[in-house]
């Protein structure tokens, strides 16, 4: 419901009447063909199938344990949850935030059920390819990464989840459901609009200005803390709002969709993008362009 | 000018000179001797500038006669130095008159001077001793490195100075050369006394050399090689003559090699050498005078001259060229012939030390390891490659980094684990089934494990400093070689690589590949010869009587003795004939098989035992024969009673690990019995624990005779006194063949224990007849096989690489060793491409306006027409009919460099089918046949339509002549319908007769004239070309390509006739321009192709395999790996089949032991069908597995891979299904043996691999979230891993 704060002398005020929220399925359109289930739904009674993630066997029946869409690979059936914490898989790119500095390792929040671990030994340290394993490194750990730092990393193993480190400084990051991040060959995108995006498989997204020099930085891990120009910041904010709109409208996130959405948002001011009508409008436009491109 | 200043300058000089060569500390240290020697530094130090600034005044900065007298030697040195300075570079200008001390820039000159001196000394090797002092004082100016030498030298000079005669002599020598008297720049006044030492050298009342002594010596000095040893600038002149500039290195390399040259001189400390000098003040003078200074500080060099000469020679023929290496050379061979004299100085604190002195090659390797270089050590067997590995491990421990040691086989890993653990302690072992201390700083693993670590980016790689690849020649293994390449390609750049290999002929090439891969230089160190030489014998004996029939074939120096060979043949022949005559009952040759073998071996072992040549390894190439031979020798007992008890105790201790019933296994009992008698058997059929027992007993010298297969020769340092080859033929899986030289060398290399035996004995048994000498020669003396790439694409590789974007599959292929020959020129190609692009840019665009609009088309038509015709012609000449038509008498049109569409008649056709040559009589101009006219018919540059389309026949303008030409098929432009009736031989004879000068004026025979006349007539009759044979109709070439080519050619001809551009007057010029452009473009395209991925040999297969993965749903269209693909990545082998089985739910329903039994079909290697008595679930399961395999096989075929479905399904082998099933159900191993004829060792190996597979399946099940299957696989693995099959290796205890 719109509220009425005190009018400032120069402050523009927007008022909006409540509207019935449109059911998502309408806007989802053609994707409704998917076999959607909720927990407890029987997926199949055929016993010839293998149960995968998100299912369980009960009374000779395969039953969904999460809400999501059913996926099948040969005889394997699993349910991919629509909204979930992140389930790590080897090779995923994730974006996470350091939560704790421990002995020889960092704890990283990556939106998964447990905190991820980044071992000191599995990280490229500044100042050399080959590091001696010494106590100084352990003492200096907080100097490399400290609580609150954002990192992007690759999942290395999944018994308790591990990770590898990357670099660059953060500006903003959005948090989306991991199910909306499309699994791709690469998750690092330099968008032509002047910013780069890391779409973490864990649903965290990192937007940052495209580094100017792209040559291999052998040392890895450089914390570039120069101020970012206003223009760059505007681009980043716009991208962020676009991604938020895409997520609100349940669109898959990948380089093309983000770029189209960005382009569609250009007629609007950055702050306006998050208004529901505008969100809907630009996402619709994006969707159409994507359809055209595919069809 | 003070000596201090001079001294500091000298320090600077020294530092300058050796800025890069080595730390200056040692130079400084040696340049800090006690007063006397310091003074001498000062003495010599200022000389270069003094000389430098005058250039003409030959006086050194020595005041007064007294001084002069004393240091005449120094004058000479200084003079020498000065002129050398001119020689070295024009550095005289560098010092200004005002600089009283040597300016830094002068130092370089000094260095050159020293270098020049060194070279001079080299040049004057006949009179080395008198030269040496001069050299040294010269060098001293440049570097403190020689200070010790100098000081002692100076001391000797001083001794001379104290003798009046000597002084006189010196003056007489010096003064004529010093017409200018004291130099105006000469230091004077109070400073001068500093040149004089106040030490008590005078106290040494020394023997005075007589005048004659001296003069002869001086004469000798003066008489030294006049060409090389004279000053290059006469006294008083500013410039001189450079006598031998070519042989002198240029200044830059000179600097470099000088610093290297001086290093060894820097051995002794200053104190040491001073005391030497002071201590022997009264040493004899004369000819031996220079000796003391040399011998004392340079303990390792016998004399100064030797040392200097040698070093100079090194500088002149450097093993490493001092110039910066051409960028494309990555492999640098290291010279291991000369000893590393300065080893202990270069590495004052080695990371590891041995009880023995390392060999030269080991020292060289260690030097490079210290520099963190990658090395490739290709050494003979038992030369001591492990030393290099050990040093790397020690170095990594010192640096607190990690080393990974990979070996091709698990057994070797276990042994190395024990060895290194005993040496270093902190050692871990990772193999398929064992994980010990994975955190250790040295990890031993199989190459496969390292590969999977690299694929998953394991953090073990992070602090890795060294990777040691042992037995790199295993890269030739067809099945597993690819793993080595993958690992080498994927290793991160910060890791240094150590490759250990047997001697291979193409070590350099291989090293070059790796160097290029890693963009760093790789040092190749090869040994020259085995440390223990081998002697090769033939043995023909077969009974106690003939046990001495041992014939030397190849001695330790590598000379082949044909005499020995013939003696062996004789011995053999004699016996056969004797046996044939006597046909007695005692004829072992007729009893055949094992019995005969027994005779041979009894005789041989008795003979070896008698000559103390045990232990012996007998290499037999089949497991069965190995067993037979060992079991046959029941009567033989080679051990003493004390050895017996030792063996017994050891056996008891080892077997105690086994379960009760396992200790009673027939193989265990049998082996124990053999071992007690000093015999052993070692092959893949033996239980692993028994193999280890045998190995351990063997290395303790308790196994006297070991019967082994080739596997024993791989790795593992287990030398014997003698090696015996049961035969020189082996079955390599497809056929019987002679041993390859590489295999022979590898096995024979087991002979000869270092430190115990002077030579190793290799004996080849001649049980049948004596092998052919040529075969023996090839096998023993042949080159070992080259390292060859066995690179192939595997699904695992593709999936793993698609998953990450760090490395593409294309890159992997591009970097493989198999692509190396075509890729190594890529830099050159890139340069060529750039050059061509530049040239193309510089070219004028041809004008294609107006009438010339169709010029480009015209050009392409012309090119295409020529190509089509050439192609058709090639087909014709290759075809039977075409050849038939090209017989003697056929009239053809000849088109090549000399002849343009000239008519010719074929005289002769060579019968060689690969490179056929037609000899033909061809018409030509009178003049051109003598000397080709410039601008004559040799400018067929711009083709007009009638040039292109028809054959505008060549018509001689003047009087016609003929020539006999040998034509390759390509020169025959067309075959006419005409056949002349001629006699080819007669014409040929006539022509060749007239080639001789004597008959030159003779008129040609009528036959020749007639033929020529006829050709001429033909040419005149058909100026636009005679009717030719139609390939399709006349020659019956109904080939599609020929027919289509003909049609296309006709079409092109029409197009060419219609071209407008030829009518333009500008046509020729524009055409030439166009053609130049087009040719450059074509070349560029070719280069681009070579540089692109498209030229990769394996690219088609890659696409096919990706297509298979796509069809099966492992990757999507964009190349993203999907769930099934990720599951496949988790499999250690048979990734597709296992994944499909899993997703087909073929396994989940079965019990764990059934799953294990079914999967045995994938890992089993021994042939044999499944047993009949199988539970029905297993039979169904087998059918299902086969069906899945068939489906995959079909997909592969559909995608174009050339592995047939049958082949793919045929890889399954259900021979051990029952055995594994029963084992998994808990049957003791002793009962298993009855179930199949498979040797125990193979059963064990199969079950081990199976357990590994179960584990990877469990991981995969976890990945897809199927807990039931995961639990089952876990159970299966536990069921399999028990008792003797998984008894821990003795080496890891």
mmCIF file of C-alpha atoms in Angstrom, chain A residues 47-53 73-76 78 89-91 119 121-124 129-135 154 156 159 164 183-188, chain B residues 372 399-402 439 441 456-459 462-465 494 802-805 1118-1120 1123 1126 1140 1142-1145 1148 1262-1267:
data_model
loop_
_atom_site.group_PDB
_atom_site.id
_atom_site.type_symbol
_atom_site.label_atom_id
_atom_site.label_comp_id
_atom_site.label_asym_id
_atom_site.label_seq_id
_atom_site.Cartn_x
_atom_site.Cartn_y
_atom_site.Cartn_z
ATOM 1 C CA UNK A 47 9.985 -49.200 -10.373
ATOM 2 C CA UNK A 48 12.376 -49.337 -13.275
ATOM 3 C CA UNK A 49 13.645 -45.878 -12.540
ATOM 4 C CA UNK A 50 16.528 -44.701 -10.478
ATOM 5 C CA UNK A 51 15.960 -42.052 -7.921
ATOM 6 C CA UNK A 52 18.119 -38.990 -8.087
ATOM 7 C CA UNK A 53 18.300 -35.774 -6.113
ATOM 8 C CA UNK A 73 18.396 -38.720 -17.805
ATOM 9 C CA UNK A 74 17.721 -42.171 -19.197
ATOM 10 C CA UNK A 75 16.350 -44.030 -16.182
ATOM 11 C CA UNK A 76 17.441 -41.475 -13.669
ATOM 12 C CA UNK A 78 15.561 -36.145 -10.268
ATOM 13 C CA UNK A 89 29.227 -29.547 -7.968
ATOM 14 C CA UNK A 90 32.822 -29.909 -8.968
ATOM 15 C CA UNK A 91 33.832 -27.280 -11.466
ATOM 16 C CA UNK A 119 42.108 -23.680 1.947
ATOM 17 C CA UNK A 121 46.940 -24.036 0.019
ATOM 18 C CA UNK A 122 44.312 -23.942 -2.703
ATOM 19 C CA UNK A 123 44.593 -20.303 -3.359
ATOM 20 C CA UNK A 124 46.930 -18.343 -5.525
ATOM 21 C CA UNK A 129 53.417 -18.827 -8.689
ATOM 22 C CA UNK A 130 55.194 -21.188 -6.419
ATOM 23 C CA UNK A 131 54.765 -20.524 -2.773
ATOM 24 C CA UNK A 132 56.760 -21.973 -0.002
ATOM 25 C CA UNK A 133 54.586 -23.467 2.608
ATOM 26 C CA UNK A 134 55.577 -21.426 5.579
ATOM 27 C CA UNK A 135 54.153 -20.078 8.723
ATOM 28 C CA UNK A 154 35.666 -22.638 -8.459
ATOM 29 C CA UNK A 156 37.162 -28.170 -6.357
ATOM 30 C CA UNK A 159 32.771 -33.750 0.310
ATOM 31 C CA UNK A 164 39.665 -22.147 -5.492
ATOM 32 C CA UNK A 183 24.866 -23.654 -16.243
ATOM 33 C CA UNK A 184 27.278 -22.662 -18.954
ATOM 34 C CA UNK A 185 30.755 -23.238 -20.189
ATOM 35 C CA UNK A 186 31.870 -19.930 -18.837
ATOM 36 C CA UNK A 187 30.445 -17.833 -16.113
ATOM 37 C CA UNK A 188 32.686 -14.881 -16.538
ATOM 38 C CA UNK B 372 65.483 -24.587 -10.887
ATOM 39 C CA UNK B 399 62.494 -25.129 0.045
ATOM 40 C CA UNK B 400 59.424 -26.372 1.887
ATOM 41 C CA UNK B 401 57.722 -27.234 -1.336
ATOM 42 C CA UNK B 402 56.533 -30.467 -2.751
ATOM 43 C CA UNK B 439 50.289 -34.671 3.061
ATOM 44 C CA UNK B 441 56.312 -33.270 0.891
ATOM 45 C CA UNK B 456 40.434 -31.561 -10.809
ATOM 46 C CA UNK B 457 42.892 -28.796 -9.953
ATOM 47 C CA UNK B 458 43.890 -30.439 -6.719
ATOM 48 C CA UNK B 459 45.613 -28.221 -4.213
ATOM 49 C CA UNK B 462 49.792 -25.510 -5.662
ATOM 50 C CA UNK B 463 53.041 -25.828 -3.811
ATOM 51 C CA UNK B 464 54.540 -28.308 -6.194
ATOM 52 C CA UNK B 465 58.092 -27.557 -7.215
ATOM 53 C CA UNK B 494 55.816 -23.022 -12.173
ATOM 54 C CA UNK B 802 35.083 -29.293 -21.762
ATOM 55 C CA UNK B 803 34.202 -28.811 -18.137
ATOM 56 C CA UNK B 804 36.761 -26.133 -17.498
ATOM 57 C CA UNK B 805 37.623 -23.277 -19.770
ATOM 58 C CA UNK B 1118 26.920 -25.516 -26.730
ATOM 59 C CA UNK B 1119 29.462 -27.967 -25.392
ATOM 60 C CA UNK B 1120 28.375 -27.664 -21.761
ATOM 61 C CA UNK B 1123 24.928 -34.483 -15.572
ATOM 62 C CA UNK B 1126 29.917 -35.236 -15.035
ATOM 63 C CA UNK B 1140 25.295 -45.898 -19.489
ATOM 64 C CA UNK B 1142 24.207 -46.755 -14.385
ATOM 65 C CA UNK B 1143 21.704 -44.501 -16.068
ATOM 66 C CA UNK B 1144 20.010 -47.541 -17.559
ATOM 67 C CA UNK B 1145 19.430 -48.721 -14.043
ATOM 68 C CA UNK B 1148 20.722 -50.989 -9.002
ATOM 69 C CA UNK B 1262 26.567 -40.047 -4.872
ATOM 70 C CA UNK B 1263 26.755 -37.484 -7.628
ATOM 71 C CA UNK B 1264 23.331 -38.360 -9.043
ATOM 72 C CA UNK B 1265 21.841 -38.694 -5.579
ATOM 73 C CA UNK B 1266 21.142 -42.423 -5.723
ATOM 74 C CA UNK B 1267 22.042 -43.701 -2.269
#
